[in-house]
Amino acid sequence: MSWVTVIWSAGDGACLTLALMHIVVWWKDRTARANLAFSVMAIAVVIFAAFELALMRAQTPEQFGEIVRWLHVPVWVMIVSLVGFVRLYLRAGRRWLAWTVVGARTLSLILNFTFWPNINYREITALRHIPFLGESVSVAVGVPNPLMLAAQLSLLLLVIFVADATITVWRRGDRRQAVIVGGSILLFVTVGTAEGILIVWGIISMPVTVSLFYQGLVAAMAYELSYDVIHASTLARKLQATAAGLRDSEERMSLAANAAGLVIWTWDIQRDQVWLSEKDRALFGLSQLEKLNAERVRAVVHPEDRDLVRRLAEKSLTTDQELKAEYRVMLGNGSVRWVTRRGRVEFDSHGKPTWERGVLMDITELKQAEEKFRLAVEASPSGILLVNQCGQIILVNSQIEKLFGYQRDKLIGRLVDVLVPDRLATHHPEHRAKFFAAPTARAMGAGRELFARRKDGSEFPVEIGLNPIQTPKGLVVLANVVDISARLAAEEGTRRSREQVELLSRVSLLGEMTASLAHELNQPLGAIVNNATAATQYLEQGRLNPEQLQDILTDVVRDARRAHDIMRNVRSAIKKGSAIRGQINLNDVVKTITHMVQPDAAAQLCKMEMSLVRDLPAIEGDPIQIQQVLINLVQNAFDAMRDTPPSRRIVEIATNYNGEGTISVVVRDYGSGISETARDRLFEQFFTTKEEGLGMGLAIVRSIVEAHGGSISAENADGGGARFHFRLPIKEGMSQ
Amino acid sequence: MIASTGVVFVIDDDQSMRKSLERLLDAACYKVELFKSASEFLSRSAHAGPSCVIVDVQMPELNGIDFQKALIDCNREEQLVFITGHGDVPMCAKAMKAGAVDFLPKPFKPKQLLESVERALTRSAEQRRRASEKNHAGGLLEQLTPREYEVMQLVATGMLNKQVGGELGMAEKTVKTHRAHVMQKLHITSVAELMRVLQKAEVPPTVRPGTKV
């Protein structure tokens, strides 16, 4: 066997094997079109080599020309498939250049079949037999066809196309591909073309062996493709591992999702397809086969919430932030559940939204609990506030709205400090910070007097209980607010009536004192009267002797002295009392006693009227005694009006300042007035016009007024009734 | 004026008042005895004749009202005149209800007091008299035999002798005899006089048999 046969056959065999291999690859994976292109080329190379062998064995010039003529068919296939391979495998080369190469080659193929014997020779004159690899082979002698330039032009275009593609690949960084594929194509095509030209133009004398170069090219390409195979198998292994992992994690995820009551969904935005697991489809009553799009899935949303969900979907396409929302969905079994939805959209490199993935979580129980909590909070008789760590109000109940006069939505999100009076608000953030630093429950009413501020700026007293609560969103404080103004008012009322009782008891103590005083005084006075009467009797009976008279008079004097001593003690007690001196505003005293005698006034159907002059200077004295003066005068006025018709029972109290150091107070009644006989003795001790009177009241009044450096007088008023008028000097240095 | 037999007792803790009252009453010709306290008075034996006690309501130890109660408890019937520094209405009402003659707030007029004392002594004397009459009539009635007493009771109801006999199951003649004894023992001659004796002895009237009550 000759070497030529061996080499050509071996090359063909190898090429064929590679071709078949890659056809199989293409057959299994139709996307592997580069492999198809390679196979086609390899087969074309095999056929081309067979034609070369036939040329070497050609017997006549006609036979040689004929073979050359048909040889251009596999060459066309080779070049076209090569162009295809470069485009498909290297993913490079200009499309128009590729089409130009194919066009030029097709043109040369047409020309080849148009001219006889072929595009290479105008005429083959003879065949020469030359030795080649130890064998005698035929070579042509003839006139080359100038049209051969067309074929060579196509090859030149091919080289340019490949060179351009190679540069692209090189620049892209796939340098190995550039060298092996691009480089070998350029090398072998150039060398092959050059050999063909030299042979046809008769410059060298040898048989055509171009197929050998193309076989080399095939080998290089196969080598490159084998990388892909290795790469693919590695990838396959990795893929397998990944797939297993993926399956595993998918299972785990679905387990977790089930356990947590999560529904996992994916929305392919470009194709508008929604993926849900079979179980979840069943949950929502969606059939397993139905293609789901966004609109179809939205049908499971509660009709009232659909708009919200639609708006949410629109918004989600504009942001890569996770969006959350809570709404109701209807399950296949007809029940309505609350869900919270979280989803995030992914965008491709052009900023187009591609996928949205997310979960739905069943929060019905949470919602129900929230609802219960809300109802409980709403039903609370006290105001309830939830405040977060930043001091923002996150929840209020209707009681708070009522207490503070704010609408709910005007409070949520605002700092709780707006509910604190301005004068305290500056320190409130500090208090808040301190509380959060060491949060402990604080019971209602514990701590200081607290005030709150309404929307209109008015303040009211409150009691506040604080309870720190740990929530997933951090520490919040539950504040209970109770308006205690009513309670304080009640307490104030109690306090005042207690005060009144105390004062009245003090006054009645005076009454009691005068009673026991009366008892004490009555003993000597009664004795004097008895003794005097007895003496008169004795005298009348004529049995009064001087000794007896002496006796009686001694007793009378002693008793009179005793009475005098008692009175002196009373006066000095009054004086001693007035040693307690303070600044007194007579207007205040009038107001106080008016308040104190109010129950009495009501019982006696008397009206009290005050006419107080403003800006009264203070006097100095004992406030209790001054009160007693006024109470005494007012009670006298009540007594004087027993017979006055109720409509006229009025006690008028007026204060006045003459600007010269004296304040005068007038108490006027509409009673019986002062009789002629009483007028002169009004302020004397033991003078009384009352049946049960002791005759002490006005005497004491006068003593007190005089002890304060003042004076008192009484007269009948125009229009009926009496007018008591006392004047007191103002405190020194107080005159205007 | 019962001054001759009556005694006025004065109980007052105030010495000068006590002394002045003594003079006043002495000038009015009453016999007077003075006591510093109510208990001192109670330890003295009761006076047989008409008596009046002037007592101050306000006293240390036993006060006037409690003193009055103590007297009643001992069945003593002294007539009381209260005097007081400042008596209130309830106290006064209580004293008067329990039989006080008067309740005088100080300062009282001497004339007022003397009038009250006179009234008290009169009432006391009257009481004495009634008591002695009762004693006397009671003594007479005690002399009657049980049978005579029965007859007397029925006669007092205005029954005829015949009716009395029928009632007591005795002959009219026997009744007449009993009746004569009763009249003799009681020193009376008519049924009208019998009635007076029974009244004085404070014997409750007998209900006539057959009378529907």
PDB file of N, CA and C in Angstrom, chain A residues 596-677:
ATOM      1  N   MET A 596     -68.742  80.528 104.416  1.00  0.00           N
ATOM      2  CA  MET A 596     -68.961  79.758 105.633  1.00  0.00           C
ATOM      3  C   MET A 596     -70.403  79.796 106.106  1.00  0.00           C
ATOM      4  N   VAL A 597     -71.029  80.948 105.985  1.00  0.00           N
ATOM      5  CA  VAL A 597     -72.379  81.053 106.532  1.00  0.00           C
ATOM      6  C   VAL A 597     -73.436  80.671 105.482  1.00  0.00           C
ATOM      7  N   GLN A 598     -72.946  80.282 104.308  1.00  0.00           N
ATOM      8  CA  GLN A 598     -73.877  79.946 103.224  1.00  0.00           C
ATOM      9  C   GLN A 598     -74.965  78.957 103.670  1.00  0.00           C
ATOM     10  N   PRO A 599     -74.580  77.861 104.366  1.00  0.00           N
ATOM     11  CA  PRO A 599     -75.612  76.906 104.790  1.00  0.00           C
ATOM     12  C   PRO A 599     -76.652  77.567 105.694  1.00  0.00           C
ATOM     13  N   ASP A 600     -76.193  78.395 106.604  1.00  0.00           N
ATOM     14  CA  ASP A 600     -77.091  79.127 107.487  1.00  0.00           C
ATOM     15  C   ASP A 600     -78.017  80.028 106.691  1.00  0.00           C
ATOM     16  N   ALA A 601     -77.399  80.753 105.728  1.00  0.00           N
ATOM     17  CA  ALA A 601     -78.153  81.677 104.909  1.00  0.00           C
ATOM     18  C   ALA A 601     -79.253  80.927 104.163  1.00  0.00           C
ATOM     19  N   ALA A 602     -78.888  79.764 103.632  1.00  0.00           N
ATOM     20  CA  ALA A 602     -79.856  78.974 102.879  1.00  0.00           C
ATOM     21  C   ALA A 602     -80.990  78.540 103.809  1.00  0.00           C
ATOM     22  N   ALA A 603     -80.628  78.103 105.028  1.00  0.00           N
ATOM     23  CA  ALA A 603     -81.636  77.636 105.967  1.00  0.00           C
ATOM     24  C   ALA A 603     -82.593  78.772 106.339  1.00  0.00           C
ATOM     25  N   GLN A 604     -82.081  79.989 106.390  1.00  0.00           N
ATOM     26  CA  GLN A 604     -82.900  81.133 106.796  1.00  0.00           C
ATOM     27  C   GLN A 604     -83.494  81.841 105.588  1.00  0.00           C
ATOM     28  N   LEU A 605     -83.277  81.272 104.410  1.00  0.00           N
ATOM     29  CA  LEU A 605     -83.781  81.857 103.160  1.00  0.00           C
ATOM     30  C   LEU A 605     -83.254  83.265 102.930  1.00  0.00           C
ATOM     31  N   CYS A 606     -82.024  83.511 103.388  1.00  0.00           N
ATOM     32  CA  CYS A 606     -81.432  84.829 103.192  1.00  0.00           C
ATOM     33  C   CYS A 606     -80.489  84.814 101.999  1.00  0.00           C
ATOM     34  N   LYS A 607     -80.474  85.939 101.296  1.00  0.00           N
ATOM     35  CA  LYS A 607     -79.513  86.085 100.208  1.00  0.00           C
ATOM     36  C   LYS A 607     -78.318  86.879 100.716  1.00  0.00           C
ATOM     37  N   MET A 608     -77.134  86.506 100.242  1.00  0.00           N
ATOM     38  CA  MET A 608     -75.938  87.250 100.620  1.00  0.00           C
ATOM     39  C   MET A 608     -75.482  88.044  99.401  1.00  0.00           C
ATOM     40  N   GLU A 609     -75.235  89.326  99.597  1.00  0.00           N
ATOM     41  CA  GLU A 609     -74.740  90.116  98.466  1.00  0.00           C
ATOM     42  C   GLU A 609     -73.459  90.830  98.882  1.00  0.00           C
ATOM     43  N   MET A 610     -72.464  90.759  98.008  1.00  0.00           N
ATOM     44  CA  MET A 610     -71.177  91.392  98.321  1.00  0.00           C
ATOM     45  C   MET A 610     -70.934  92.524  97.345  1.00  0.00           C
ATOM     46  N   SER A 611     -70.389  93.602  97.841  1.00  0.00           N
ATOM     47  CA  SER A 611     -69.921  94.626  96.917  1.00  0.00           C
ATOM     48  C   SER A 611     -68.554  95.046  97.440  1.00  0.00           C
ATOM     49  N   LEU A 612     -67.533  94.532  96.762  1.00  0.00           N
ATOM     50  CA  LEU A 612     -66.174  94.679  97.284  1.00  0.00           C
ATOM     51  C   LEU A 612     -65.403  95.651  96.403  1.00  0.00           C
ATOM     52  N   VAL A 613     -64.712  96.565  97.047  1.00  0.00           N
ATOM     53  CA  VAL A 613     -63.918  97.519  96.293  1.00  0.00           C
ATOM     54  C   VAL A 613     -62.600  96.841  95.930  1.00  0.00           C
ATOM     55  N   ARG A 614     -62.114  97.145  94.740  1.00  0.00           N
ATOM     56  CA  ARG A 614     -60.908  96.474  94.265  1.00  0.00           C
ATOM     57  C   ARG A 614     -59.645  97.045  94.903  1.00  0.00           C
ATOM     58  N   ASP A 615     -58.593  96.287  94.860  1.00  0.00           N
ATOM     59  CA  ASP A 615     -57.263  96.735  95.292  1.00  0.00           C
ATOM     60  C   ASP A 615     -57.281  97.302  96.709  1.00  0.00           C
ATOM     61  N   LEU A 616     -57.822  96.506  97.587  1.00  0.00           N
ATOM     62  CA  LEU A 616     -57.902  96.924  98.980  1.00  0.00           C
ATOM     63  C   LEU A 616     -56.538  96.723  99.642  1.00  0.00           C
ATOM     64  N   PRO A 617     -56.021  97.758 100.331  1.00  0.00           N
ATOM     65  CA  PRO A 617     -54.768  97.530 101.050  1.00  0.00           C
ATOM     66  C   PRO A 617     -55.014  96.594 102.239  1.00  0.00           C
ATOM     67  N   ALA A 618     -53.941  95.949 102.706  1.00  0.00           N
ATOM     68  CA  ALA A 618     -54.098  94.979 103.778  1.00  0.00           C
ATOM     69  C   ALA A 618     -54.220  95.683 105.118  1.00  0.00           C
ATOM     70  N   ILE A 619     -54.859  95.006 106.065  1.00  0.00           N
ATOM     71  CA  ILE A 619     -54.821  95.475 107.441  1.00  0.00           C
ATOM     72  C   ILE A 619     -54.013  94.460 108.226  1.00  0.00           C
ATOM     73  N   GLU A 620     -53.696  94.804 109.453  1.00  0.00           N
ATOM     74  CA  GLU A 620     -52.933  93.877 110.262  1.00  0.00           C
ATOM     75  C   GLU A 620     -53.813  93.403 111.406  1.00  0.00           C
ATOM     76  N   GLY A 621     -53.790  92.105 111.671  1.00  0.00           N
ATOM     77  CA  GLY A 621     -54.602  91.638 112.783  1.00  0.00           C
ATOM     78  C   GLY A 621     -54.730  90.133 112.804  1.00  0.00           C
ATOM     79  N   ASP A 622     -55.660  89.680 113.666  1.00  0.00           N
ATOM     80  CA  ASP A 622     -55.896  88.250 113.801  1.00  0.00           C
ATOM     81  C   ASP A 622     -57.049  87.869 112.877  1.00  0.00           C
ATOM     82  N   PRO A 623     -56.752  87.079 111.867  1.00  0.00           N
ATOM     83  CA  PRO A 623     -57.777  86.771 110.867  1.00  0.00           C
ATOM     84  C   PRO A 623     -59.018  86.113 111.477  1.00  0.00           C
ATOM     85  N   ILE A 624     -58.804  85.230 112.468  1.00  0.00           N
ATOM     86  CA  ILE A 624     -59.939  84.519 113.054  1.00  0.00           C
ATOM     87  C   ILE A 624     -60.861  85.507 113.762  1.00  0.00           C
ATOM     88  N   GLN A 625     -60.269  86.453 114.468  1.00  0.00           N
ATOM     89  CA  GLN A 625     -61.095  87.422 115.192  1.00  0.00           C
ATOM     90  C   GLN A 625     -61.891  88.294 114.232  1.00  0.00           C
ATOM     91  N   ILE A 626     -61.223  88.699 113.149  1.00  0.00           N
ATOM     92  CA  ILE A 626     -61.931  89.528 112.169  1.00  0.00           C
ATOM     93  C   ILE A 626     -63.080  88.726 111.554  1.00  0.00           C
ATOM     94  N   GLN A 627     -62.819  87.451 111.327  1.00  0.00           N
ATOM     95  CA  GLN A 627     -63.889  86.572 110.829  1.00  0.00           C
ATOM     96  C   GLN A 627     -65.039  86.551 111.818  1.00  0.00           C
ATOM     97  N   GLN A 628     -64.705  86.469 113.105  1.00  0.00           N
ATOM     98  CA  GLN A 628     -65.748  86.392 114.126  1.00  0.00           C
ATOM     99  C   GLN A 628     -66.589  87.657 114.160  1.00  0.00           C
ATOM    100  N   VAL A 629     -65.935  88.790 113.952  1.00  0.00           N
ATOM    101  CA  VAL A 629     -66.668  90.059 113.906  1.00  0.00           C
ATOM    102  C   VAL A 629     -67.724  89.987 112.816  1.00  0.00           C
ATOM    103  N   LEU A 630     -67.264  89.559 111.614  1.00  0.00           N
ATOM    104  CA  LEU A 630     -68.185  89.542 110.484  1.00  0.00           C
ATOM    105  C   LEU A 630     -69.279  88.488 110.665  1.00  0.00           C
ATOM    106  N   ILE A 631     -68.875  87.317 111.180  1.00  0.00           N
ATOM    107  CA  ILE A 631     -69.870  86.258 111.369  1.00  0.00           C
ATOM    108  C   ILE A 631     -70.924  86.714 112.374  1.00  0.00           C
ATOM    109  N   ASN A 632     -70.473  87.344 113.417  1.00  0.00           N
ATOM    110  CA  ASN A 632     -71.375  87.838 114.428  1.00  0.00           C
ATOM    111  C   ASN A 632     -72.374  88.837 113.849  1.00  0.00           C
ATOM    112  N   LEU A 633     -71.843  89.768 113.050  1.00  0.00           N
ATOM    113  CA  LEU A 633     -72.715  90.780 112.468  1.00  0.00           C
ATOM    114  C   LEU A 633     -73.707  90.142 111.495  1.00  0.00           C
ATOM    115  N   VAL A 634     -73.189  89.173 110.697  1.00  0.00           N
ATOM    116  CA  VAL A 634     -74.062  88.536 109.710  1.00  0.00           C
ATOM    117  C   VAL A 634     -75.132  87.717 110.415  1.00  0.00           C
ATOM    118  N   GLN A 635     -74.734  87.025 111.506  1.00  0.00           N
ATOM    119  CA  GLN A 635     -75.732  86.215 112.188  1.00  0.00           C
ATOM    120  C   GLN A 635     -76.770  87.089 112.900  1.00  0.00           C
ATOM    121  N   ASN A 636     -76.327  88.218 113.403  1.00  0.00           N
ATOM    122  CA  ASN A 636     -77.286  89.194 113.944  1.00  0.00           C
ATOM    123  C   ASN A 636     -78.255  89.613 112.863  1.00  0.00           C
ATOM    124  N   ALA A 637     -77.706  89.838 111.650  1.00  0.00           N
ATOM    125  CA  ALA A 637     -78.551  90.266 110.535  1.00  0.00           C
ATOM    126  C   ALA A 637     -79.594  89.188 110.236  1.00  0.00           C
ATOM    127  N   PHE A 638     -79.163  87.918 110.230  1.00  0.00           N
ATOM    128  CA  PHE A 638     -80.102  86.820 109.991  1.00  0.00           C
ATOM    129  C   PHE A 638     -81.218  86.869 111.041  1.00  0.00           C
ATOM    130  N   ASP A 639     -80.789  87.002 112.318  1.00  0.00           N
ATOM    131  CA  ASP A 639     -81.760  86.990 113.403  1.00  0.00           C
ATOM    132  C   ASP A 639     -82.741  88.156 113.278  1.00  0.00           C
ATOM    133  N   ALA A 640     -82.220  89.291 112.812  1.00  0.00           N
ATOM    134  CA  ALA A 640     -83.047  90.494 112.728  1.00  0.00           C
ATOM    135  C   ALA A 640     -84.094  90.364 111.633  1.00  0.00           C
ATOM    136  N   MET A 641     -83.894  89.425 110.714  1.00  0.00           N
ATOM    137  CA  MET A 641     -84.808  89.333 109.579  1.00  0.00           C
ATOM    138  C   MET A 641     -85.781  88.165 109.697  1.00  0.00           C
ATOM    139  N   ARG A 642     -85.950  87.644 110.932  1.00  0.00           N
ATOM    140  CA  ARG A 642     -86.889  86.537 111.130  1.00  0.00           C
ATOM    141  C   ARG A 642     -88.283  86.888 110.646  1.00  0.00           C
ATOM    142  N   ASP A 643     -88.667  88.173 110.876  1.00  0.00           N
ATOM    143  CA  ASP A 643     -90.028  88.571 110.533  1.00  0.00           C
ATOM    144  C   ASP A 643     -90.114  89.265 109.176  1.00  0.00           C
ATOM    145  N   THR A 644     -88.974  89.314 108.474  1.00  0.00           N
ATOM    146  CA  THR A 644     -88.968  89.939 107.149  1.00  0.00           C
ATOM    147  C   THR A 644     -89.443  88.908 106.130  1.00  0.00           C
ATOM    148  N   PRO A 645     -90.284  89.314 105.167  1.00  0.00           N
ATOM    149  CA  PRO A 645     -90.670  88.333 104.137  1.00  0.00           C
ATOM    150  C   PRO A 645     -89.421  87.804 103.403  1.00  0.00           C
ATOM    151  N   PRO A 646     -89.384  86.514 103.130  1.00  0.00           N
ATOM    152  CA  PRO A 646     -88.177  85.904 102.548  1.00  0.00           C
ATOM    153  C   PRO A 646     -87.642  86.646 101.328  1.00  0.00           C
ATOM    154  N   SER A 647     -88.526  87.245 100.536  1.00  0.00           N
ATOM    155  CA  SER A 647     -88.039  87.906  99.315  1.00  0.00           C
ATOM    156  C   SER A 647     -87.157  89.108  99.662  1.00  0.00           C
ATOM    157  N   ARG A 648     -87.330  89.654 100.893  1.00  0.00           N
ATOM    158  CA  ARG A 648     -86.530  90.827 101.242  1.00  0.00           C
ATOM    159  C   ARG A 648     -85.373  90.481 102.180  1.00  0.00           C
ATOM    160  N   ARG A 649     -85.208  89.194 102.445  1.00  0.00           N
ATOM    161  CA  ARG A 649     -84.141  88.828 103.391  1.00  0.00           C
ATOM    162  C   ARG A 649     -82.790  88.855 102.680  1.00  0.00           C
ATOM    163  N   ILE A 650     -82.158  89.998 102.757  1.00  0.00           N
ATOM    164  CA  ILE A 650     -80.870  90.159 102.087  1.00  0.00           C
ATOM    165  C   ILE A 650     -79.870  90.717 103.088  1.00  0.00           C
ATOM    166  N   VAL A 651     -78.668  90.147 103.080  1.00  0.00           N
ATOM    167  CA  VAL A 651     -77.580  90.721 103.866  1.00  0.00           C
ATOM    168  C   VAL A 651     -76.570  91.263 102.866  1.00  0.00           C
ATOM    169  N   GLU A 652     -76.289  92.550 102.962  1.00  0.00           N
ATOM    170  CA  GLU A 652     -75.323  93.137 102.049  1.00  0.00           C
ATOM    171  C   GLU A 652     -74.043  93.418 102.812  1.00  0.00           C
ATOM    172  N   ILE A 653     -72.937  93.004 102.234  1.00  0.00           N
ATOM    173  CA  ILE A 653     -71.654  93.307 102.862  1.00  0.00           C
ATOM    174  C   ILE A 653     -70.848  94.113 101.852  1.00  0.00           C
ATOM    175  N   ALA A 654     -70.363  95.247 102.280  1.00  0.00           N
ATOM    176  CA  ALA A 654     -69.598  96.079 101.354  1.00  0.00           C
ATOM    177  C   ALA A 654     -68.285  96.486 102.002  1.00  0.00           C
ATOM    178  N   THR A 655     -67.238  96.496 101.209  1.00  0.00           N
ATOM    179  CA  THR A 655     -65.963  97.027 101.712  1.00  0.00           C
ATOM    180  C   THR A 655     -65.688  98.334 100.988  1.00  0.00           C
ATOM    181  N   ASN A 656     -64.974  99.186 101.635  1.00  0.00           N
ATOM    182  CA  ASN A 656     -64.667 100.466 101.017  1.00  0.00           C
ATOM    183  C   ASN A 656     -63.350 100.994 101.578  1.00  0.00           C
ATOM    184  N   TYR A 657     -62.665 101.736 100.768  1.00  0.00           N
ATOM    185  CA  TYR A 657     -61.409 102.319 101.222  1.00  0.00           C
ATOM    186  C   TYR A 657     -61.452 103.806 100.935  1.00  0.00           C
ATOM    187  N   ASN A 658     -61.261 104.603 101.973  1.00  0.00           N
ATOM    188  CA  ASN A 658     -61.389 106.039 101.772  1.00  0.00           C
ATOM    189  C   ASN A 658     -60.099 106.696 101.320  1.00  0.00           C
ATOM    190  N   GLY A 659     -59.049 105.898 101.203  1.00  0.00           N
ATOM    191  CA  GLY A 659     -57.795 106.464 100.707  1.00  0.00           C
ATOM    192  C   GLY A 659     -57.010 107.170 101.789  1.00  0.00           C
ATOM    193  N   GLU A 660     -57.541 107.176 103.006  1.00  0.00           N
ATOM    194  CA  GLU A 660     -56.835 107.891 104.075  1.00  0.00           C
ATOM    195  C   GLU A 660     -56.454 106.964 105.215  1.00  0.00           C
ATOM    196  N   GLY A 661     -56.221 105.748 104.877  1.00  0.00           N
ATOM    197  CA  GLY A 661     -55.704 104.852 105.915  1.00  0.00           C
ATOM    198  C   GLY A 661     -56.762 104.070 106.658  1.00  0.00           C
ATOM    199  N   THR A 662     -58.023 104.167 106.225  1.00  0.00           N
ATOM    200  CA  THR A 662     -59.053 103.407 106.920  1.00  0.00           C
ATOM    201  C   THR A 662     -59.899 102.631 105.921  1.00  0.00           C
ATOM    202  N   ILE A 663     -60.090 101.358 106.260  1.00  0.00           N
ATOM    203  CA  ILE A 663     -60.989 100.552 105.443  1.00  0.00           C
ATOM    204  C   ILE A 663     -62.274 100.405 106.225  1.00  0.00           C
ATOM    205  N   SER A 664     -63.392 100.578 105.540  1.00  0.00           N
ATOM    206  CA  SER A 664     -64.646 100.404 106.253  1.00  0.00           C
ATOM    207  C   SER A 664     -65.399  99.225 105.666  1.00  0.00           C
ATOM    208  N   VAL A 665     -66.095  98.526 106.570  1.00  0.00           N
ATOM    209  CA  VAL A 665     -66.909  97.396 106.156  1.00  0.00           C
ATOM    210  C   VAL A 665     -68.312  97.640 106.679  1.00  0.00           C
ATOM    211  N   VAL A 666     -69.276  97.479 105.795  1.00  0.00           N
ATOM    212  CA  VAL A 666     -70.662  97.719 106.190  1.00  0.00           C
ATOM    213  C   VAL A 666     -71.439  96.424 106.047  1.00  0.00           C
ATOM    214  N   VAL A 667     -72.190  96.057 107.110  1.00  0.00           N
ATOM    215  CA  VAL A 667     -73.090  94.918 107.012  1.00  0.00           C
ATOM    216  C   VAL A 667     -74.491  95.463 107.208  1.00  0.00           C
ATOM    217  N   ARG A 668     -75.288  95.250 106.194  1.00  0.00           N
ATOM    218  CA  ARG A 668     -76.616  95.851 106.242  1.00  0.00           C
ATOM    219  C   ARG A 668     -77.664  94.760 106.084  1.00  0.00           C
ATOM    220  N   ASP A 669     -78.763  94.862 106.884  1.00  0.00           N
ATOM    221  CA  ASP A 669     -79.850  93.902 106.738  1.00  0.00           C
ATOM    222  C   ASP A 669     -81.153  94.638 106.489  1.00  0.00           C
ATOM    223  N   TYR A 670     -82.197  93.859 106.222  1.00  0.00           N
ATOM    224  CA  TYR A 670     -83.513  94.452 105.995  1.00  0.00           C
ATOM    225  C   TYR A 670     -84.468  93.973 107.077  1.00  0.00           C
ATOM    226  N   GLY A 671     -83.967  93.928 108.289  1.00  0.00           N
ATOM    227  CA  GLY A 671     -84.764  93.418 109.401  1.00  0.00           C
ATOM    228  C   GLY A 671     -85.516  94.532 110.119  1.00  0.00           C
ATOM    229  N   SER A 672     -85.684  94.308 111.378  1.00  0.00           N
ATOM    230  CA  SER A 672     -86.532  95.210 112.163  1.00  0.00           C
ATOM    231  C   SER A 672     -85.845  96.529 112.525  1.00  0.00           C
ATOM    232  N   GLY A 673     -84.565  96.582 112.311  1.00  0.00           N
ATOM    233  CA  GLY A 673     -83.868  97.821 112.623  1.00  0.00           C
ATOM    234  C   GLY A 673     -83.553  97.918 114.110  1.00  0.00           C
ATOM    235  N   ILE A 674     -83.012  99.089 114.508  1.00  0.00           N
ATOM    236  CA  ILE A 674     -82.582  99.251 115.899  1.00  0.00           C
ATOM    237  C   ILE A 674     -83.568 100.191 116.586  1.00  0.00           C
ATOM    238  N   SER A 675     -84.094  99.719 117.700  1.00  0.00           N
ATOM    239  CA  SER A 675     -85.090 100.553 118.382  1.00  0.00           C
ATOM    240  C   SER A 675     -84.400 101.721 119.079  1.00  0.00           C
ATOM    241  N   GLU A 676     -85.203 102.733 119.349  1.00  0.00           N
ATOM    242  CA  GLU A 676     -84.690 103.953 119.978  1.00  0.00           C
ATOM    243  C   GLU A 676     -83.980 103.631 121.293  1.00  0.00           C
ATOM    244  N   THR A 677     -84.607 102.745 122.086  1.00  0.00           N
ATOM    245  CA  THR A 677     -84.049 102.422 123.401  1.00  0.00           C
ATOM    246  C   THR A 677     -82.768 101.621 123.278  1.00  0.00           C
TER     247      THR A 677
END
